[in-house]
Each structure stands twice: as C-alpha cells, then as structure tokens.
mmCIF file of C-alpha atoms in Angstrom:
data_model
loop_
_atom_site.group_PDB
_atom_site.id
_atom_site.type_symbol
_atom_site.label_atom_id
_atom_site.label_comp_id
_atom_site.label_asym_id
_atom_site.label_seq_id
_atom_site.Cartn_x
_atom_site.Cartn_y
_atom_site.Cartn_z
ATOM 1 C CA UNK T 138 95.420 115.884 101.737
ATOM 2 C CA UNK T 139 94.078 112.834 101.676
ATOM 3 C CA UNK T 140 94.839 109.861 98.952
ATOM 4 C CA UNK T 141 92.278 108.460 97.690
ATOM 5 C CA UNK T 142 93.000 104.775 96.338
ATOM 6 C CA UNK T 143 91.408 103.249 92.734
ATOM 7 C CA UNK T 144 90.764 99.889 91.890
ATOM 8 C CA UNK T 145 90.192 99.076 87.893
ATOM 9 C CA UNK T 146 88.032 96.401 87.193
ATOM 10 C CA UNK T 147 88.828 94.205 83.930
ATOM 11 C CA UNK T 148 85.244 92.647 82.482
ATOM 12 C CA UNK T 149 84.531 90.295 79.666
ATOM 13 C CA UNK T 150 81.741 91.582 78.114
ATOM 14 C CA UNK T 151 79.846 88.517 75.950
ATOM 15 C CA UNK T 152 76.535 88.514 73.917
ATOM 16 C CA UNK T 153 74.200 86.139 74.501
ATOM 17 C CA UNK T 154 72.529 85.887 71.133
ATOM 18 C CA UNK T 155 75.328 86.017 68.378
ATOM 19 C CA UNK T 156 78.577 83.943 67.902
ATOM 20 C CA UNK T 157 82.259 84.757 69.681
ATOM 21 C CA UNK T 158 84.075 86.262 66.360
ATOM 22 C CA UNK T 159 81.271 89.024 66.211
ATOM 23 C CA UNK T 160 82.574 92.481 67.140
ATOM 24 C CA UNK T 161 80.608 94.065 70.410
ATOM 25 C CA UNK T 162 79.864 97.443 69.524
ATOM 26 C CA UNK T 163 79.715 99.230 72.959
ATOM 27 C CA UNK T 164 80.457 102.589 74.176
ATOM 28 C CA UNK T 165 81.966 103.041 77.551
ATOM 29 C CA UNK T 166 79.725 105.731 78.308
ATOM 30 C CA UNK T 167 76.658 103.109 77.549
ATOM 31 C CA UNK T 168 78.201 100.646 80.064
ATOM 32 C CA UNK T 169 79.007 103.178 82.789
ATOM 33 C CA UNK T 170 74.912 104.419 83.096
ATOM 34 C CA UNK T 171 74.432 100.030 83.027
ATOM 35 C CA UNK T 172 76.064 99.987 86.015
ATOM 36 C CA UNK T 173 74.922 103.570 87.601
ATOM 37 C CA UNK T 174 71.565 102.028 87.320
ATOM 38 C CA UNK T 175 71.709 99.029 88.188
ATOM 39 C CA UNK T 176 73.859 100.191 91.628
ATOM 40 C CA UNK T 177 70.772 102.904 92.145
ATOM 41 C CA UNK T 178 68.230 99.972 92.024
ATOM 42 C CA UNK T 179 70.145 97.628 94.446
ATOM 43 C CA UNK T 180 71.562 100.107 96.797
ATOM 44 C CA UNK T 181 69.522 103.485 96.374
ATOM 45 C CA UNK T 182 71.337 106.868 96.583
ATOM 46 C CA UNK T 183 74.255 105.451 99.125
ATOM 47 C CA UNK T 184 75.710 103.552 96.427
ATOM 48 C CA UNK T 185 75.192 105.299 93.383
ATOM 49 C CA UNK T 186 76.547 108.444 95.386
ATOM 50 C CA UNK T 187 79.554 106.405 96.700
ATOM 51 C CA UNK T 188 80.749 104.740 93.142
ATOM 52 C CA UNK T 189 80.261 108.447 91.871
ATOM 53 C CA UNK T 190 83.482 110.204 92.877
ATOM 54 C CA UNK T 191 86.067 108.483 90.451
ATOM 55 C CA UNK T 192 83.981 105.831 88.386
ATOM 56 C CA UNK T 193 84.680 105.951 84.713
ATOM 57 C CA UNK T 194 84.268 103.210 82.420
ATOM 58 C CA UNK T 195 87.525 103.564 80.407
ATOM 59 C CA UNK T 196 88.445 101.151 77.432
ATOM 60 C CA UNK T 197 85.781 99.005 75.317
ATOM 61 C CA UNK T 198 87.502 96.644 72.880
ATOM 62 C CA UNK T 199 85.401 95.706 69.974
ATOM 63 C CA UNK T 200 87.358 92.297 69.052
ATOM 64 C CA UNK T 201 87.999 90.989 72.725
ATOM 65 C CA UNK T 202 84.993 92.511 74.409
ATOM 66 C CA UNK T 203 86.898 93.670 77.204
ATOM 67 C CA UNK T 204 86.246 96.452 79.576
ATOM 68 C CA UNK T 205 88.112 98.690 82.445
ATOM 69 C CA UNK T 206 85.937 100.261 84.543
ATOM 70 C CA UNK T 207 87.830 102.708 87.290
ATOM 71 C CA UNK T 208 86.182 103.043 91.185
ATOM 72 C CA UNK T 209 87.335 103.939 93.835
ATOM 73 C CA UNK T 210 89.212 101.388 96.798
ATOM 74 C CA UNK T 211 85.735 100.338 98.854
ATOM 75 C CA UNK T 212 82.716 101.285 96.888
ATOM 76 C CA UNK T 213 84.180 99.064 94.423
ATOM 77 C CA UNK T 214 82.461 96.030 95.947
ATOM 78 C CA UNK T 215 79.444 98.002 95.245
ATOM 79 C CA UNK T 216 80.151 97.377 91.500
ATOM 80 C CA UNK T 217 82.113 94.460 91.340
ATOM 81 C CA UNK T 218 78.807 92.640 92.823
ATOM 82 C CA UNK T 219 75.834 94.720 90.399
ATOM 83 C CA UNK T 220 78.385 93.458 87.022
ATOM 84 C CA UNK T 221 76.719 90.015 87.023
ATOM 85 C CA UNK T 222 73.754 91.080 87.438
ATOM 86 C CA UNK T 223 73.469 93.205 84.193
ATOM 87 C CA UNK T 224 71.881 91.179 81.706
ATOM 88 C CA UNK T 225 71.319 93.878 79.020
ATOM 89 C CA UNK T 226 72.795 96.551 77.138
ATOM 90 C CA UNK T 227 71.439 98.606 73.736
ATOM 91 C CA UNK T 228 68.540 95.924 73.631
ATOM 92 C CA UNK T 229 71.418 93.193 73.541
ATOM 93 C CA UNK T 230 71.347 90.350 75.890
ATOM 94 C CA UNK T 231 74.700 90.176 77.835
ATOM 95 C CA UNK T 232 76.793 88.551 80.012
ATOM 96 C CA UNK T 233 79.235 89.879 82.378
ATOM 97 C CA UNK T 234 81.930 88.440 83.898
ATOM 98 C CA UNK T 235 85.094 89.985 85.957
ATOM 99 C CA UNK T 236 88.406 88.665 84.773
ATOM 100 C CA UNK T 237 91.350 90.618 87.281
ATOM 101 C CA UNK T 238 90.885 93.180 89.580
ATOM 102 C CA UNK T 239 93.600 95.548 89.833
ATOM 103 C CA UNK T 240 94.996 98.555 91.963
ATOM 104 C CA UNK T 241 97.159 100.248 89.203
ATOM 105 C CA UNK T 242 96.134 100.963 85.454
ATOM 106 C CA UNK T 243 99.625 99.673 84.860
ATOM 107 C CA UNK T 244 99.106 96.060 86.080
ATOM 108 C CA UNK T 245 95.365 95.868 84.421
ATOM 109 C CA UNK T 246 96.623 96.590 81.059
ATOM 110 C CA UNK T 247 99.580 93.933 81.560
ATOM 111 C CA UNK T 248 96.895 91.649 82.550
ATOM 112 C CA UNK T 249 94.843 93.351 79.315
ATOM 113 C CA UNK T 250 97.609 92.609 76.967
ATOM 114 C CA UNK T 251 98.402 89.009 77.900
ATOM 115 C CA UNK T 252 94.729 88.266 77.559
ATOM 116 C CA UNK T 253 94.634 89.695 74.411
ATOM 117 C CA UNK T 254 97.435 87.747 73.334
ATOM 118 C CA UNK T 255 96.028 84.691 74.331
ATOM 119 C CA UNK T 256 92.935 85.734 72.406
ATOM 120 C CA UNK T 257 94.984 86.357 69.212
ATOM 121 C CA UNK T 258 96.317 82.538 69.311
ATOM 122 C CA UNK T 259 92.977 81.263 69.565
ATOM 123 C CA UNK T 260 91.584 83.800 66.344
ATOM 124 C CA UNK T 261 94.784 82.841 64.373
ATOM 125 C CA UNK T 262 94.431 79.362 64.314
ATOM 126 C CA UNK T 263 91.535 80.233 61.746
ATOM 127 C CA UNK T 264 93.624 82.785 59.417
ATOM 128 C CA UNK T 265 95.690 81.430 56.626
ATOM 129 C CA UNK T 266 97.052 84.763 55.208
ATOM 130 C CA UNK T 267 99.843 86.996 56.964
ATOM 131 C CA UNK T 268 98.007 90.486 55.966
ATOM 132 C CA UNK T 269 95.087 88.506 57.767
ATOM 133 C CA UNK T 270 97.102 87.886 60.654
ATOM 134 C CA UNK T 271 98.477 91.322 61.501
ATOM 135 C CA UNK T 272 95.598 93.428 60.824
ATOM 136 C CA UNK T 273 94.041 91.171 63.724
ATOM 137 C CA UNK T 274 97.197 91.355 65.705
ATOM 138 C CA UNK T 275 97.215 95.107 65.068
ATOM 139 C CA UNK T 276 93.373 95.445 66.442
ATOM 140 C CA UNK T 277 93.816 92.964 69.414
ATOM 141 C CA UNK T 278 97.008 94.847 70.592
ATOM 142 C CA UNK T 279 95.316 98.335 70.123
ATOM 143 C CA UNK T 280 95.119 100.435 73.753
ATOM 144 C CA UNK T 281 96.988 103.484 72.658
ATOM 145 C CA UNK T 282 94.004 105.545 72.580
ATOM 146 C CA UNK T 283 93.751 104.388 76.318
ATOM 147 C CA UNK T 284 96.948 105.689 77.314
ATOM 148 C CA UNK T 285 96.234 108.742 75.829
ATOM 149 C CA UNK T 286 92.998 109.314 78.453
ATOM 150 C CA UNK T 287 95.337 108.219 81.564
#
C-alpha cells in the first residue's frame, strides 16, 4: 500500500469591485470547478486528471475570504500556479492570492487561526460595542464545521 501525501493550500480570496468589510459569498464547490477549469485549459486532460484524485476545496470563510483547497503532494504545482490566474467567479471579478502552503490540515488551520486573529484586530479597531465585538470574534474564529468534514 502505497501513501499517498496531501498538500492544503490556504488562499485569500478578494473582490475586485466592492470594499474589504463586504462578506464573499462563495461556495467551495463553485471554487473547486474555477480551478478544474482553468487546470483543463492550461494543461488539458494530464492535469485536470492528475489534481483529480484527492482535490477538494474544503473551507470558504465569508468574513476573511479564506480558502483550503486539498491536492495531492506533486500535482499541486499544477494548482498552486492556475490560482492567480483565475480572475472570476459567479460573474465577480477576483483576485487570488496563496497565503501558506501546508502538508497537514493541522498546521493550515494554525496558520488559519492566527490569520484570522490578526484579521479580528484590524475589524475591531472599528467596533465600539462588546456584543459587536464577539459576534465578530465568534464568526472570524468559526472552523468547527471544518473539523467536522476532516
């Protein structure tokens, strides 16, 4: 039996159009068929049928516009170079940028929450009550749905 080794790419998903405090409503499935495509177009039925095996697109946050998307170990760089080149989504204009490349789940959401916390600084600086304050906290720190799926 062979092992077959994952690599879970972390994205910062940004519109183009609209402000930063806007929520990005995106659906992982609508991002994974982004990328299938765009991977058919640039490398024809090689790539899309090597990304196939494991590739998922697993967590879409609303509030932070972040994005795992699972691959396996190799046809990752298949991905990891189509990502900037997606421009839009849903008839949105988008940008794409990769923020941390991991090997484990477990060290992209630690990289996922310390972002996030970072990003909940920055938002709270604007807030001036507490109910405010932790409803955002509560929404920024929100991957147990996630952890469910893995």
């Amino acid at each position: 039996m062979v092992r077959h080794k994952n690599r879970y790419i972390v994205v910062l998903i940004t519109e183009n159009d609209t402000n930063a405090t806007k929520k990005l409503h995106l659906k992982p499935i609508t991002l994974s068929n982004a990328i299938k495509d765009t991977v058919q177009q640039l490398y024809g039925d090689f790539g899309l049928a090597a990304i196939k095996a494991a590739f998922t697109a697993k967590y879409c946050n609303e509030l932070t516009k972040i994005a795992i998307i699972k691959v396996r170990h190799g046809p990752h760089r298949f991905v990891t170079s189509v990502l900037p080149l997606i421009t839009s989504l849903e008839n949105k204009s988008i940008t794409i940028n990769i923020i941390h490349i991991g090997a484990t789940i477990k060290q992209s959401f630690k990289f996922i929450l310390e972002y996030q916390e970072r990003k909940y600084y920055e938002f709270v600086a604007n807030l001036k009550r507490d109910e405010d304050k932790k409803a955002l906290r509560e929404s920024l720190m929100d991957i147990d749905d996630v952890l469910t799926i893995v």
